[in-house]
Each structure stands twice: as C-alpha cells, then as structure tokens.
PDB file of C-alpha atoms (C1' of nucleotides) in Angstrom:
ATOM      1  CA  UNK A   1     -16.408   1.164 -18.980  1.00 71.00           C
ATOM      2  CA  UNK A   2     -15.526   2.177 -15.382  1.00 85.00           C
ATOM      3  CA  UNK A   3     -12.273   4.621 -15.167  1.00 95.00           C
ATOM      4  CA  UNK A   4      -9.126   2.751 -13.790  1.00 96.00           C
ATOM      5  CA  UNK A   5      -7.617   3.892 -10.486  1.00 96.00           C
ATOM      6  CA  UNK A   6      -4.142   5.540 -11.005  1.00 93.00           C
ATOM      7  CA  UNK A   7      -1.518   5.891  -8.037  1.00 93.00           C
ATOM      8  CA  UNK A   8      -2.464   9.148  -7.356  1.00 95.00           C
ATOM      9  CA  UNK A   9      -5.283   7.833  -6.031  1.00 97.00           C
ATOM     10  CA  UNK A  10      -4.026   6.663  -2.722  1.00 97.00           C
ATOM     11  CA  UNK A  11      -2.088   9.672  -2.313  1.00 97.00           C
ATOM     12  CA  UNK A  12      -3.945  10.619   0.596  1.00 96.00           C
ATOM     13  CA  UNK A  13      -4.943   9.821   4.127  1.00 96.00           C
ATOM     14  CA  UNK A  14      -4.841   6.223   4.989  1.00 96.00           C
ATOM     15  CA  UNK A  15      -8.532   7.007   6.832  1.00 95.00           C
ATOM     16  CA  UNK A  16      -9.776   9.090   3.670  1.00 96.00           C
ATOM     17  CA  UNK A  17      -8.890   6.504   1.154  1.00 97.00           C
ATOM     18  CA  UNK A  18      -9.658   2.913   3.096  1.00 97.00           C
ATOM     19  CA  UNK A  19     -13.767   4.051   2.859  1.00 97.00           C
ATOM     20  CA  UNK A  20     -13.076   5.278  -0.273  1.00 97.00           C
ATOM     21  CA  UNK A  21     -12.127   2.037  -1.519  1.00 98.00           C
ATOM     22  CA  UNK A  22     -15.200   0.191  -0.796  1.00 98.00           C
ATOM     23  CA  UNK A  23     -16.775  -0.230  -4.063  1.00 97.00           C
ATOM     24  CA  UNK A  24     -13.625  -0.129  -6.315  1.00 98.00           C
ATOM     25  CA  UNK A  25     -13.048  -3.157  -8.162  1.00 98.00           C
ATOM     26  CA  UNK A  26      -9.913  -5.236  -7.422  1.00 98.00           C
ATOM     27  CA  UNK A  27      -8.367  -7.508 -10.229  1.00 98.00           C
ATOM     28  CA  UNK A  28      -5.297  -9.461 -10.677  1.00 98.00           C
ATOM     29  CA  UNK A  29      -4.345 -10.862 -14.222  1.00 97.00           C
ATOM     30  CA  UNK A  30      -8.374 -10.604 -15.114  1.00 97.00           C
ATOM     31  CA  UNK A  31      -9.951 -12.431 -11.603  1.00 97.00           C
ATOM     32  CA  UNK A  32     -10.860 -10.523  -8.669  1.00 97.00           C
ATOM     33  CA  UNK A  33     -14.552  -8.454  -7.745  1.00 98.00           C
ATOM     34  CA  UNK A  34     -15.498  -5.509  -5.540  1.00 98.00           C
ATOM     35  CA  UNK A  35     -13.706  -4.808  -2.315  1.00 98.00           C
ATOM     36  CA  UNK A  36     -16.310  -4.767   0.568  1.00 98.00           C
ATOM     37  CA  UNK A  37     -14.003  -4.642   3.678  1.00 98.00           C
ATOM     38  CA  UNK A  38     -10.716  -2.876   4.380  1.00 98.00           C
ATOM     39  CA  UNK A  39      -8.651  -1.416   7.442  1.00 97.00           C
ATOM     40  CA  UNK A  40      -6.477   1.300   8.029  1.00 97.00           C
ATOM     41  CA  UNK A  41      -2.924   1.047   9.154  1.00 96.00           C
ATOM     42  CA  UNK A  42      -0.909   3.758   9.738  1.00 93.00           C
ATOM     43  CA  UNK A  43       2.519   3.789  11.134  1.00 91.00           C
ATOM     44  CA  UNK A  44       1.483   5.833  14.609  1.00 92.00           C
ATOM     45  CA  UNK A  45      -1.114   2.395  15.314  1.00 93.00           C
ATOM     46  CA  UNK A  46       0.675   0.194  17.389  1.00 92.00           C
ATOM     47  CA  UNK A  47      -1.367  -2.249  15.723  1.00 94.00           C
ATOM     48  CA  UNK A  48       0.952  -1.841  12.494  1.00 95.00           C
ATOM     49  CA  UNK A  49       3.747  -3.709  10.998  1.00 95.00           C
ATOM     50  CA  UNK A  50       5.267  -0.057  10.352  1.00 94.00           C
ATOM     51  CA  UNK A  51       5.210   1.044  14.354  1.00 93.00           C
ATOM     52  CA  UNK A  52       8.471   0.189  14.866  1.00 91.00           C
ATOM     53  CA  UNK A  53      10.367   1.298  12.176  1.00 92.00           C
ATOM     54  CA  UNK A  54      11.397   0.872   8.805  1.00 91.00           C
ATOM     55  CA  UNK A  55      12.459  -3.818   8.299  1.00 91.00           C
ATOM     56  CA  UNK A  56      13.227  -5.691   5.565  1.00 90.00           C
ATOM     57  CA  UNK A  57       9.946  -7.277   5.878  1.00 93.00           C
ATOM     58  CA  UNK A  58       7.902  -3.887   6.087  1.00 95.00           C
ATOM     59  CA  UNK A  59       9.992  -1.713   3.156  1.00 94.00           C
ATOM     60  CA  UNK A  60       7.081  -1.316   0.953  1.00 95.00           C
ATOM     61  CA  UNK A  61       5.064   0.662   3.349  1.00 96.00           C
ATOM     62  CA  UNK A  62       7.484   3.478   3.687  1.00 94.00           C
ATOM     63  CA  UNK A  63       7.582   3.971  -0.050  1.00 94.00           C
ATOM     64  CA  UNK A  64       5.609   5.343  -2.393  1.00 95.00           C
ATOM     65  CA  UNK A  65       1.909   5.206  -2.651  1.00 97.00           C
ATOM     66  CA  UNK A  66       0.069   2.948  -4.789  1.00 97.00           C
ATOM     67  CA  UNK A  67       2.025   0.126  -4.641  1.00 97.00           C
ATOM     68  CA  UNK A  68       1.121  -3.411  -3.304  1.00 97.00           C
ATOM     69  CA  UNK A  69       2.275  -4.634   0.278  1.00 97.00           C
ATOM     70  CA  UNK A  70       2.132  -8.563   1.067  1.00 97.00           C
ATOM     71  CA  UNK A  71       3.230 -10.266   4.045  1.00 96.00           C
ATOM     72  CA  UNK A  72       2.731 -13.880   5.341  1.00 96.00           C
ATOM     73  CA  UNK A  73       0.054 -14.225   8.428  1.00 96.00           C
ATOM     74  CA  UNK A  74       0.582 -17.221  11.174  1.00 94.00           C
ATOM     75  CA  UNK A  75       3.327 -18.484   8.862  1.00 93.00           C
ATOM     76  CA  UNK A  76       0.491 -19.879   6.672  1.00 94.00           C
ATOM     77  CA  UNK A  77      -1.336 -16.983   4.932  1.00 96.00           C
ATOM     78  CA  UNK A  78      -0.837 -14.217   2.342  1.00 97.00           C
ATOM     79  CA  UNK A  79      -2.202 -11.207   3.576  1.00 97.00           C
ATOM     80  CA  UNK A  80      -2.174  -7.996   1.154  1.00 98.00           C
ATOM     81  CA  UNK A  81      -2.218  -4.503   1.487  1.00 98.00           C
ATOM     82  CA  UNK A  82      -2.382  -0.939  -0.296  1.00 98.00           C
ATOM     83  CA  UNK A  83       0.235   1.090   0.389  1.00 97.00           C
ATOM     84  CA  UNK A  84      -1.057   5.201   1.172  1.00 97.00           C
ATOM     85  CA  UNK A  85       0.380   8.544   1.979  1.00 95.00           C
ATOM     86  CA  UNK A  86       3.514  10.019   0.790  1.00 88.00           C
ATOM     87  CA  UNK A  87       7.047   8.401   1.260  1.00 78.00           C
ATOM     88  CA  UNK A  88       7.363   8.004   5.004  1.00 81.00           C
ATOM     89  CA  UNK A  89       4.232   7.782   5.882  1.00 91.00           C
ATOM     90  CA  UNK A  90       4.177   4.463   6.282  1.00 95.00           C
ATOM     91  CA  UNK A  91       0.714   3.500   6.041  1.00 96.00           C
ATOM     92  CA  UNK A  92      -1.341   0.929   4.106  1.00 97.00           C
ATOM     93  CA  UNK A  93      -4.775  -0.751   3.929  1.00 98.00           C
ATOM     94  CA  UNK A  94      -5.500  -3.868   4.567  1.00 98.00           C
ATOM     95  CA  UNK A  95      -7.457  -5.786   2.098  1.00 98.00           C
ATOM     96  CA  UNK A  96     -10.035  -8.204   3.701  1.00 98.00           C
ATOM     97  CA  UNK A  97     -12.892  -9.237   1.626  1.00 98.00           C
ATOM     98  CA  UNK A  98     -14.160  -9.163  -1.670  1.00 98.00           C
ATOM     99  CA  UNK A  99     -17.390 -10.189  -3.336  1.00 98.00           C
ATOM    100  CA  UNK A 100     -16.244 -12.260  -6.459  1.00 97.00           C
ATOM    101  CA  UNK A 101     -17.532 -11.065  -9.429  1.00 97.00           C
ATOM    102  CA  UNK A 102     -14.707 -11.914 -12.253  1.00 97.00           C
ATOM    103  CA  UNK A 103     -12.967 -15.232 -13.084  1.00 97.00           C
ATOM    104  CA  UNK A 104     -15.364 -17.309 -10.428  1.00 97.00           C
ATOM    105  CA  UNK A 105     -13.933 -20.736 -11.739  1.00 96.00           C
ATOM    106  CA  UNK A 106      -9.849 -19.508 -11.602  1.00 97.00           C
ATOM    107  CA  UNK A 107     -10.888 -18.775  -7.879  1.00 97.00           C
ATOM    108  CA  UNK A 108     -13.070 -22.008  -7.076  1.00 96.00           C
ATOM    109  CA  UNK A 109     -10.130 -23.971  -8.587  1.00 95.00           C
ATOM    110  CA  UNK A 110      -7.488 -22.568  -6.012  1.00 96.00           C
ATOM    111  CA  UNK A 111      -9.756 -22.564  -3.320  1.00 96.00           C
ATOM    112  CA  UNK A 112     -10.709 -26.203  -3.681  1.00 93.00           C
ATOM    113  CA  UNK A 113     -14.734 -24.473  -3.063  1.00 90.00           C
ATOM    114  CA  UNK A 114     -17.929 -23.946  -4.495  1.00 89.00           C
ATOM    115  CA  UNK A 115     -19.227 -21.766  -2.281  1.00 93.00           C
ATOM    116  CA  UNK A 116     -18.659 -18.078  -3.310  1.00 95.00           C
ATOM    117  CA  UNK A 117     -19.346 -16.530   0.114  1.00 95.00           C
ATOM    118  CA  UNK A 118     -16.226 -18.273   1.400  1.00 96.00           C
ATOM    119  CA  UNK A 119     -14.217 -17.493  -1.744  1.00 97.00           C
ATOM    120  CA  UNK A 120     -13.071 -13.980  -0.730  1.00 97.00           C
ATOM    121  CA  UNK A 121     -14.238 -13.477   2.726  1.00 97.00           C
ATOM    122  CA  UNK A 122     -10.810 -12.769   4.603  1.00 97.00           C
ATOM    123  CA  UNK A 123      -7.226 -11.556   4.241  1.00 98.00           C
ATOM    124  CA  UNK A 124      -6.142 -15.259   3.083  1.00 97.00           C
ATOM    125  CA  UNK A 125      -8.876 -15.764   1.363  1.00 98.00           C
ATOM    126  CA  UNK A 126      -8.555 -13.092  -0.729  1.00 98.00           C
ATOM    127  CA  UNK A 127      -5.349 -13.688  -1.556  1.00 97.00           C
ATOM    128  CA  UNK A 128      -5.158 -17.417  -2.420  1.00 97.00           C
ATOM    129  CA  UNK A 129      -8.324 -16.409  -4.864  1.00 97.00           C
ATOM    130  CA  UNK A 130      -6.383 -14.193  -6.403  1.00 98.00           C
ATOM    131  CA  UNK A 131      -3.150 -15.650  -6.346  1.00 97.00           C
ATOM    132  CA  UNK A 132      -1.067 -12.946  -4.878  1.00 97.00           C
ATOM    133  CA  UNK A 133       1.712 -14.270  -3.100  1.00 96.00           C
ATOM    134  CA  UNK A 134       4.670 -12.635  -1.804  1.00 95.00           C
ATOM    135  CA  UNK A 135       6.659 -12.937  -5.447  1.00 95.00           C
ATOM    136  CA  UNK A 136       3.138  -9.642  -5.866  1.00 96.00           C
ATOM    137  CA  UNK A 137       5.411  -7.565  -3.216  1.00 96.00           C
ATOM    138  CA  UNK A 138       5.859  -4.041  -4.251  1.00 96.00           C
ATOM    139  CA  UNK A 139       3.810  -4.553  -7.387  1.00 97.00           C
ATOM    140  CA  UNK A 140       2.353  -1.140  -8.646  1.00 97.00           C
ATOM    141  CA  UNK A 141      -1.284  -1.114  -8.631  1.00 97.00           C
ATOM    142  CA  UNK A 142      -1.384   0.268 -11.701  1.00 97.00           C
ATOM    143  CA  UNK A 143       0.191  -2.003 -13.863  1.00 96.00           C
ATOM    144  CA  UNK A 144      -0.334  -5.507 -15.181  1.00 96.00           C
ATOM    145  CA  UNK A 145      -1.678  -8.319 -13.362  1.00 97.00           C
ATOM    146  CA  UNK A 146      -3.594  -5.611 -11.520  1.00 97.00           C
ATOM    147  CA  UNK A 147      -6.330  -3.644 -12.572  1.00 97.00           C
ATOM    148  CA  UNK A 148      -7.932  -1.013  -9.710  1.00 98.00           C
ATOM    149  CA  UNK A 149     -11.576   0.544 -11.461  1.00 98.00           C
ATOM    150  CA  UNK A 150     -13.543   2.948 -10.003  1.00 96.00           C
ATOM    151  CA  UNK A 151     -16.784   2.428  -8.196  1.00 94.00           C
ATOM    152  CA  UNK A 152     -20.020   3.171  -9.756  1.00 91.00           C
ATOM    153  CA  UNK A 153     -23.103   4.033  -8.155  1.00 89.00           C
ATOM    154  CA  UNK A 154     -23.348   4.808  -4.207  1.00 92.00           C
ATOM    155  CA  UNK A 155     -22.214   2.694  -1.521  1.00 95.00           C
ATOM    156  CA  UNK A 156     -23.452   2.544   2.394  1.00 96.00           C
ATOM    157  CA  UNK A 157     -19.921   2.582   4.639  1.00 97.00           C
ATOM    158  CA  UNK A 158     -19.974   1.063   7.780  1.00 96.00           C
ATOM    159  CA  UNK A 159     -16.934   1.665  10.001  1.00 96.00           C
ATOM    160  CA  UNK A 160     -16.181  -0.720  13.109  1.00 95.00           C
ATOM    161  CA  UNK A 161     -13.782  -2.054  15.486  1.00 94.00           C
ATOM    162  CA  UNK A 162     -10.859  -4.021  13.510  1.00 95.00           C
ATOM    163  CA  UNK A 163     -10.311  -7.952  13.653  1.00 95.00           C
ATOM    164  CA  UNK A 164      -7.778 -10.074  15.161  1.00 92.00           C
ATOM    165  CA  UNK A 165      -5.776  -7.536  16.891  1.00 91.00           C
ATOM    166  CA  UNK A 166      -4.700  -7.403  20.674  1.00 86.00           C
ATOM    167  CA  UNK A 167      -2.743  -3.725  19.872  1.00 88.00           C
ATOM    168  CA  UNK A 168      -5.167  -0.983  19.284  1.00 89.00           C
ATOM    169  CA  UNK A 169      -8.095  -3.125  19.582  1.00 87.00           C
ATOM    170  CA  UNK A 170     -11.060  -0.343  20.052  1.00 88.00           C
ATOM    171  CA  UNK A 171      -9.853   1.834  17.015  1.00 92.00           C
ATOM    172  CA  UNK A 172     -12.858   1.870  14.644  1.00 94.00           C
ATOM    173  CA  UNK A 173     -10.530   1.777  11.858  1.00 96.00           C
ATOM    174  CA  UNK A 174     -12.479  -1.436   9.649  1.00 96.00           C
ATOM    175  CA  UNK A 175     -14.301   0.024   6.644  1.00 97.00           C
ATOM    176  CA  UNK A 176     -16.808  -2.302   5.394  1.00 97.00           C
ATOM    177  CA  UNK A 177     -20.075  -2.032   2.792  1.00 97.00           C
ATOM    178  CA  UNK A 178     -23.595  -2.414   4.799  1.00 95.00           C
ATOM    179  CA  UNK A 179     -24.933  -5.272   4.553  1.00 93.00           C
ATOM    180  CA  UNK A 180     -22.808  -7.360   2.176  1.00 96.00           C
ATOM    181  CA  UNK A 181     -22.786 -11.409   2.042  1.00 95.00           C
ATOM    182  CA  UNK A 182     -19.488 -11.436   1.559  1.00 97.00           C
ATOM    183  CA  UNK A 183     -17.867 -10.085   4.826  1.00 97.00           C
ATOM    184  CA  UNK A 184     -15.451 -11.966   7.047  1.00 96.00           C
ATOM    185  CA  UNK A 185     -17.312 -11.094   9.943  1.00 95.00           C
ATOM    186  CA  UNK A 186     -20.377  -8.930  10.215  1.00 94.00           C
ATOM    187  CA  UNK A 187     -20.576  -5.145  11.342  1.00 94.00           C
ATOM    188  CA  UNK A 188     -21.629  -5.154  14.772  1.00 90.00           C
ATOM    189  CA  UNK A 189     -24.828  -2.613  14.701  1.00 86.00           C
ATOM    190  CA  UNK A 190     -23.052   0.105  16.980  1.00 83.00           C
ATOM    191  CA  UNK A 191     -21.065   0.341  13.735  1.00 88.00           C
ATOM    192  CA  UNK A 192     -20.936   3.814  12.251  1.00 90.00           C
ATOM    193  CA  UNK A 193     -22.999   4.255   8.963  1.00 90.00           C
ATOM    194  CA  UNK A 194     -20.756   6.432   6.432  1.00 90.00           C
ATOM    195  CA  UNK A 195     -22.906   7.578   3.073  1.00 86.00           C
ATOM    196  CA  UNK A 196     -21.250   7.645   0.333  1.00 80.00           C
TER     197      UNK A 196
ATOM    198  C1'  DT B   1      20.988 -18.058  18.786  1.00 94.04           C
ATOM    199  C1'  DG B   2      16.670 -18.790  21.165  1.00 94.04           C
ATOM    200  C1'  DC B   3      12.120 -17.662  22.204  1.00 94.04           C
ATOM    201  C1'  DC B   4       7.449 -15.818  21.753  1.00 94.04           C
ATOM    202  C1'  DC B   5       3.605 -14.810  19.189  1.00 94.04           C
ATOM    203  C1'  DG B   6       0.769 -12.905  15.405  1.00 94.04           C
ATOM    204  C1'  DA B   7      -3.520  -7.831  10.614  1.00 94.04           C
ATOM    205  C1'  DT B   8      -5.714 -16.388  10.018  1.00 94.04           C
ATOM    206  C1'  DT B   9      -8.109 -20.394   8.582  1.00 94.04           C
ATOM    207  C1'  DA B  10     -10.336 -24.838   8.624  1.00 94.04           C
ATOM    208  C1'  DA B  11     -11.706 -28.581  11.097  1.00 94.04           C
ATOM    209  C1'  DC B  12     -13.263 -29.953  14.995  1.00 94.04           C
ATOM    210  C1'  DT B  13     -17.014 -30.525  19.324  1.00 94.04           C
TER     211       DT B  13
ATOM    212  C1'  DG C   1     -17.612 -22.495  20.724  1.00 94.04           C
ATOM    213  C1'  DT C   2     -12.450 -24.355  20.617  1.00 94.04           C
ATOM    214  C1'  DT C   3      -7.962 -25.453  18.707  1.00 94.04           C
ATOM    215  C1'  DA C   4      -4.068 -27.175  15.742  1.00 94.04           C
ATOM    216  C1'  DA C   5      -1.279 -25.910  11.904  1.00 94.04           C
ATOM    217  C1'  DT C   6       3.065 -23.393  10.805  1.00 94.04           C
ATOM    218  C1'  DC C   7       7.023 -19.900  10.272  1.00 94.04           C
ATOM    219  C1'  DG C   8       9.315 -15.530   9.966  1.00 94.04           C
ATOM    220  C1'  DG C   9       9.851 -11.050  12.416  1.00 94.04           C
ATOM    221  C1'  DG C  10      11.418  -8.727  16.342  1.00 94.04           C
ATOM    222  C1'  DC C  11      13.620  -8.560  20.526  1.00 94.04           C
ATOM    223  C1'  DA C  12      16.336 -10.309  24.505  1.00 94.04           C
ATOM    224  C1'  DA C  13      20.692 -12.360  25.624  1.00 94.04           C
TER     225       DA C  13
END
DNA sequence: TGCCCGATTAACT
DNA sequence: GTTAATCGGGCAA
C-alpha cells in the first residue's frame, strides 16, 4: 500500500513541490489517478491570482499549506489548486492533468465520454471528473473525500513554458511527466528533462 | 455601477 | 486552425 501524503508535505517551495508531485496519486471520495501535469504559482508571478493581494476570492492561498484552492475559469470551469508554503506565502499549484486510473465509469458518467485521454487532460477536465466544485474550497488534502498517496517507482520530469497565460508567459514553471498520453498539451522538446 | 477580460473547453471549418 | 459560451474578480469612475 503506497504511504498517504500528509500536509506537511507541501510545506515547502511552490517550485520544489509542483515536480515533486508528478507521480502522486490524486483521489476524491475513491475516483481520481496519477497527476502528470502541474504549475507553479507563487504570489511574486504576475501570472497569479495572489499578485495583488489577499480577496475574498483568493483567501485560501494565503493560508496554510495543504489545503485545496478552487476557483471558476471563463465563468464556466472549475479549476483546482494545492495550496504551498507557509501562511503568507501565497502560493499554490495548479492541477492540470491526470491519467485516470480509479473509478473510470464515475468519471465517464460526468464527462458524458468514453475516451479516457480526454477524461482528465486539463484544469476543467480534471475537475468535472472528479467532481470538485467550489463547495471543495479550502478542503484539507488530507482528509476525506481526498486521498493524496505517494509515488512509487521513478518518474522522468519535464519542465516547460505554462499554458494560457498572457502575464509571465516565458516562465518555465509547467511540470509535466515525459511522455504521458494524458497531457493537455504536449512538452515542447526544448523542455527541460528533470530525473527523478 | 460599469466595463474588460481571463490559470478553458468543445464545436466548428 | 478559429471561435462562441459565460460570469465573477478587479479596477476605474
């Protein structure tokens, strides 16, 4: 049996713990798989919610670490994050793909798919799979529905240019596993290779 | 209060 | 490859 992730766990740099998390498997009440894509937000990126200060909306990120982080994206999708650091710090990781691995029907059935590529393979996607909405907002990641276990084995990190931003565009700050099916969008190949 | 636009996705051509 | 859908946050006024 793998060893569960406790909070403690991202009490550390955003940058050390976003590769870190490729690997670790992600579930919420029993469905979920293996994160293969993450990036780092920290609160001195223009690029994140946090830049300009503490809002109602952002709250969660200033907190502790360990603790879930969900906003709504285009004013049609979930998006979810993991919050990092100490108190202050501000700083989270985005989560942005997964390769399904546990409840495969639960996530066909909200996805209205068969295809497991596109189950997981984005921020929105990820969530509706899962079901995290924003009711999941400041949810410990330690604690029922979730359920963070450890990677086994090693994993190739590839690092890379984020998505969707206009902000802080060139920062190689996307954390990714090489060569996964299950990627929103591929690692260009002047991606960085990170062994793990 | 009003306005602009985004850490996106799916359905198009 | 392009674009509509859709709405709350953040900032100007």
């Amino acid at each position: 049996m793998p060893k569960r992730l406790s909070r403690s766990f991202f009490d550390r740099s955003v940058h050390e713990v976003a590769p870190d998390l490729i690997g670790v498997t992600v579930l919420v009440s029993g469905v979920g798989g293996r994160l293969v894509e993450v990036e780092a937000y920290h609160h001195t990126d223009p690029a994140a919610h946090s830049f300009r200060g503490r809002t109602e909306r952002n709250a969660v990120m200033f907190g502790p670490p360990g603790y879930l982080y969900v906003y709504l994206s285009y004013g049609i999708h979930w998006c979810m994050n993991f919050v990092c650091e100490r108190d202050g710090s501000a700083s989270a990781v985005l989560i942005r793909a997964i390769e399904p691995t546990t409840g495969l029907p639960t996530m066909r059935r909200r996805r209205g798919l068969k295809d497991v590529r596109l189950l997981c393979s984005g921020p929105g996607r990820v969530c509706n799979a899962l079901g995290v909405t924003r009711a999941n907002n400041g949810a410990a990641l330690d604690a029922p529905p979730f359920e963070l276990f450890a990677r086994e084995g090693e994993v190739d990190v590839v690092t890379g240019p984020r998505i969707g931003l206009t902000k802080a565009a060139d920062l190689p700050w996307r954390y990714g596993e090489r060569g996964s099916r299950f990627l929103s969008k591929p690692f260009v190949s002047t991606a960085t290779l990170l062994y793990r």
